[in-house]
Amino acid sequence: MHRLKSLILIMLVVIAGTGCQKEEILETEVEEVVYDKNKELLDIDTYHSSKKGNFCIIQYSDAVYSDLEPLVIPDKYFMRVSSYAGRRYHIKDRRYRIYEVDKYTMNIFDIHTLEKVKTLDMLALLSPYMEEWQIYGTAYGVGDHEGKYYLTKSMERKLTRQEIEEDVRAEFKDIWIDIENEKVAPIEKEDKP
């Protein structure tokens, strides 16, 4: 009887040990990303050339990040990321990164007066897409669609754990943002911004 109890106990230990295997945790490195350009609103000037209507924007401070350079909507606005805070999780031995964004704002300036027109809360504008997609860095662009200029922003599809382990290539989606009415819509392939 004692042997039977011992045998049953050994079998239970083996079953319990194989049935409760720990799931491997993906190793990550975290990088905190924080900057605030609101302090430098007056470091920009314009230079008018002798040819009527031509001028350029001069930024006096050194740009730490290349994606912080201002973009222009011709004869109307120029835009610049004003603040960003978040974390990038670099998954070791994988091409994929997880972005957690806490704050992402952009200042819009009148190109002629250099006065700030508004500040866009990019995190709030892109939030309808955030369940399935993540904000991919701070870079942004300007696109022309049906004769009107829009701000454009790339989003990256969030991968599942299995997709990350299989090193699936990321998918991207570009978003139109109307600066004036702050409406947001996906860019379709036929739009060709």
PDB file of N, CA, C and O in Angstrom, residues 42-71:
ATOM      1  N   LEU A  42      10.544  80.906 -29.459  1.00  0.00           N
ATOM      2  CA  LEU A  42      11.016  82.121 -30.121  1.00  0.00           C
ATOM      3  C   LEU A  42      12.373  81.943 -30.788  1.00  0.00           C
ATOM      4  O   LEU A  42      13.045  82.921 -31.081  1.00  0.00           O
ATOM      5  N   ASP A  43      12.779  80.704 -31.049  1.00  0.00           N
ATOM      6  CA  ASP A  43      14.085  80.482 -31.668  1.00  0.00           C
ATOM      7  C   ASP A  43      13.989  80.369 -33.184  1.00  0.00           C
ATOM      8  O   ASP A  43      14.880  79.873 -33.833  1.00  0.00           O
ATOM      9  N   ILE A  44      12.894  80.863 -33.766  1.00  0.00           N
ATOM     10  CA  ILE A  44      12.676  80.761 -35.202  1.00  0.00           C
ATOM     11  C   ILE A  44      12.447  82.156 -35.765  1.00  0.00           C
ATOM     12  O   ILE A  44      11.830  83.005 -35.135  1.00  0.00           O
ATOM     13  N   ASP A  45      12.972  82.389 -36.937  1.00  0.00           N
ATOM     14  CA  ASP A  45      12.783  83.667 -37.623  1.00  0.00           C
ATOM     15  C   ASP A  45      12.596  83.369 -39.105  1.00  0.00           C
ATOM     16  O   ASP A  45      12.808  82.248 -39.543  1.00  0.00           O
ATOM     17  N   THR A  46      12.215  84.385 -39.867  1.00  0.00           N
ATOM     18  CA  THR A  46      12.101  84.200 -41.312  1.00  0.00           C
ATOM     19  C   THR A  46      13.055  85.152 -42.010  1.00  0.00           C
ATOM     20  O   THR A  46      13.427  86.197 -41.476  1.00  0.00           O
ATOM     21  N   TYR A  47      13.462  84.764 -43.191  1.00  0.00           N
ATOM     22  CA  TYR A  47      14.319  85.603 -44.007  1.00  0.00           C
ATOM     23  C   TYR A  47      13.623  85.768 -45.344  1.00  0.00           C
ATOM     24  O   TYR A  47      13.355  84.789 -46.042  1.00  0.00           O
ATOM     25  N   HIS A  48      13.318  87.003 -45.709  1.00  0.00           N
ATOM     26  CA  HIS A  48      12.638  87.287 -46.980  1.00  0.00           C
ATOM     27  C   HIS A  48      13.685  87.585 -48.045  1.00  0.00           C
ATOM     28  O   HIS A  48      14.588  88.389 -47.820  1.00  0.00           O
ATOM     29  N   SER A  49      13.548  86.960 -49.176  1.00  0.00           N
ATOM     30  CA  SER A  49      14.486  87.213 -50.264  1.00  0.00           C
ATOM     31  C   SER A  49      14.006  88.421 -51.072  1.00  0.00           C
ATOM     32  O   SER A  49      12.913  88.932 -50.863  1.00  0.00           O
ATOM     33  N   SER A  50      14.837  88.854 -52.023  1.00  0.00           N
ATOM     34  CA  SER A  50      14.463  89.994 -52.864  1.00  0.00           C
ATOM     35  C   SER A  50      13.344  89.629 -53.833  1.00  0.00           C
ATOM     36  O   SER A  50      12.623  90.488 -54.315  1.00  0.00           O
ATOM     37  N   LYS A  51      13.182  88.353 -54.120  1.00  0.00           N
ATOM     38  CA  LYS A  51      12.101  87.914 -55.004  1.00  0.00           C
ATOM     39  C   LYS A  51      10.813  87.850 -54.198  1.00  0.00           C
ATOM     40  O   LYS A  51      10.754  87.163 -53.169  1.00  0.00           O
ATOM     41  N   LYS A  52       9.800  88.534 -54.639  1.00  0.00           N
ATOM     42  CA  LYS A  52       8.557  88.663 -53.875  1.00  0.00           C
ATOM     43  C   LYS A  52       7.958  87.295 -53.529  1.00  0.00           C
ATOM     44  O   LYS A  52       7.835  86.424 -54.375  1.00  0.00           O
ATOM     45  N   GLY A  53       7.603  87.134 -52.256  1.00  0.00           N
ATOM     46  CA  GLY A  53       6.927  85.920 -51.809  1.00  0.00           C
ATOM     47  C   GLY A  53       7.848  84.801 -51.368  1.00  0.00           C
ATOM     48  O   GLY A  53       7.401  83.828 -50.795  1.00  0.00           O
ATOM     49  N   ASN A  54       9.139  84.907 -51.654  1.00  0.00           N
ATOM     50  CA  ASN A  54      10.069  83.848 -51.253  1.00  0.00           C
ATOM     51  C   ASN A  54      10.701  84.177 -49.911  1.00  0.00           C
ATOM     52  O   ASN A  54      11.197  85.271 -49.706  1.00  0.00           O
ATOM     53  N   PHE A  55      10.675  83.215 -49.013  1.00  0.00           N
ATOM     54  CA  PHE A  55      11.376  83.382 -47.741  1.00  0.00           C
ATOM     55  C   PHE A  55      11.651  82.015 -47.151  1.00  0.00           C
ATOM     56  O   PHE A  55      11.102  81.012 -47.599  1.00  0.00           O
ATOM     57  N   CYS A  56      12.523  81.990 -46.184  1.00  0.00           N
ATOM     58  CA  CYS A  56      12.847  80.715 -45.536  1.00  0.00           C
ATOM     59  C   CYS A  56      12.732  80.870 -44.030  1.00  0.00           C
ATOM     60  O   CYS A  56      12.756  81.973 -43.497  1.00  0.00           O
ATOM     61  N   ILE A  57      12.581  79.736 -43.366  1.00  0.00           N
ATOM     62  CA  ILE A  57      12.495  79.704 -41.903  1.00  0.00           C
ATOM     63  C   ILE A  57      13.878  79.367 -41.368  1.00  0.00           C
ATOM     64  O   ILE A  57      14.522  78.430 -41.838  1.00  0.00           O
ATOM     65  N   ILE A  58      14.331  80.128 -40.388  1.00  0.00           N
ATOM     66  CA  ILE A  58      15.634  79.894 -39.772  1.00  0.00           C
ATOM     67  C   ILE A  58      15.392  79.451 -38.334  1.00  0.00           C
ATOM     68  O   ILE A  58      14.687  80.124 -37.583  1.00  0.00           O
ATOM     69  N   GLN A  59      15.961  78.318 -37.983  1.00  0.00           N
ATOM     70  CA  GLN A  59      15.871  77.836 -36.613  1.00  0.00           C
ATOM     71  C   GLN A  59      17.242  78.016 -35.982  1.00  0.00           C
ATOM     72  O   GLN A  59      18.237  77.501 -36.479  1.00  0.00           O
ATOM     73  N   TYR A  60      17.320  78.764 -34.871  1.00  0.00           N
ATOM     74  CA  TYR A  60      18.607  79.125 -34.286  1.00  0.00           C
ATOM     75  C   TYR A  60      19.210  78.025 -33.428  1.00  0.00           C
ATOM     76  O   TYR A  60      20.410  77.875 -33.379  1.00  0.00           O
ATOM     77  N   SER A  61      18.391  77.264 -32.720  1.00  0.00           N
ATOM     78  CA  SER A  61      18.960  76.244 -31.841  1.00  0.00           C
ATOM     79  C   SER A  61      19.286  74.983 -32.633  1.00  0.00           C
ATOM     80  O   SER A  61      18.715  74.738 -33.685  1.00  0.00           O
ATOM     81  N   ASP A  62      20.232  74.214 -32.117  1.00  0.00           N
ATOM     82  CA  ASP A  62      20.565  72.945 -32.757  1.00  0.00           C
ATOM     83  C   ASP A  62      19.430  71.965 -32.517  1.00  0.00           C
ATOM     84  O   ASP A  62      18.946  71.821 -31.402  1.00  0.00           O
ATOM     85  N   ALA A  63      19.023  71.291 -33.571  1.00  0.00           N
ATOM     86  CA  ALA A  63      17.967  70.290 -33.427  1.00  0.00           C
ATOM     87  C   ALA A  63      18.594  68.989 -32.965  1.00  0.00           C
ATOM     88  O   ALA A  63      19.476  68.446 -33.622  1.00  0.00           O
ATOM     89  N   VAL A  64      18.159  68.496 -31.826  1.00  0.00           N
ATOM     90  CA  VAL A  64      18.681  67.244 -31.294  1.00  0.00           C
ATOM     91  C   VAL A  64      18.138  66.074 -32.100  1.00  0.00           C
ATOM     92  O   VAL A  64      18.827  65.115 -32.400  1.00  0.00           O
ATOM     93  N   TYR A  65      16.864  66.170 -32.461  1.00  0.00           N
ATOM     94  CA  TYR A  65      16.220  65.104 -33.225  1.00  0.00           C
ATOM     95  C   TYR A  65      15.872  65.642 -34.604  1.00  0.00           C
ATOM     96  O   TYR A  65      15.268  66.700 -34.737  1.00  0.00           O
ATOM     97  N   SER A  66      16.217  64.901 -35.645  1.00  0.00           N
ATOM     98  CA  SER A  66      15.943  65.371 -36.999  1.00  0.00           C
ATOM     99  C   SER A  66      14.447  65.496 -37.264  1.00  0.00           C
ATOM    100  O   SER A  66      14.022  66.308 -38.067  1.00  0.00           O
ATOM    101  N   ASP A  67      13.618  64.697 -36.580  1.00  0.00           N
ATOM    102  CA  ASP A  67      12.182  64.770 -36.823  1.00  0.00           C
ATOM    103  C   ASP A  67      11.529  65.956 -36.105  1.00  0.00           C
ATOM    104  O   ASP A  67      10.318  66.113 -36.146  1.00  0.00           O
ATOM    105  N   LEU A  68      12.324  66.787 -35.455  1.00  0.00           N
ATOM    106  CA  LEU A  68      11.782  67.989 -34.828  1.00  0.00           C
ATOM    107  C   LEU A  68      11.883  69.202 -35.741  1.00  0.00           C
ATOM    108  O   LEU A  68      11.464  70.284 -35.385  1.00  0.00           O
ATOM    109  N   GLU A  69      12.466  69.028 -36.914  1.00  0.00           N
ATOM    110  CA  GLU A  69      12.557  70.147 -37.850  1.00  0.00           C
ATOM    111  C   GLU A  69      11.141  70.543 -38.281  1.00  0.00           C
ATOM    112  O   GLU A  69      10.286  69.693 -38.491  1.00  0.00           O
ATOM    113  N   PRO A  70      10.903  71.848 -38.419  1.00  0.00           N
ATOM    114  CA  PRO A  70       9.551  72.273 -38.799  1.00  0.00           C
ATOM    115  C   PRO A  70       9.201  71.874 -40.225  1.00  0.00           C
ATOM    116  O   PRO A  70      10.062  71.852 -41.092  1.00  0.00           O
ATOM    117  N   LEU A  71       7.948  71.538 -40.442  1.00  0.00           N
ATOM    118  CA  LEU A  71       7.423  71.288 -41.782  1.00  0.00           C
ATOM    119  C   LEU A  71       6.493  72.433 -42.142  1.00  0.00           C
ATOM    120  O   LEU A  71       5.889  73.056 -41.270  1.00  0.00           O
TER     121      LEU A  71
END
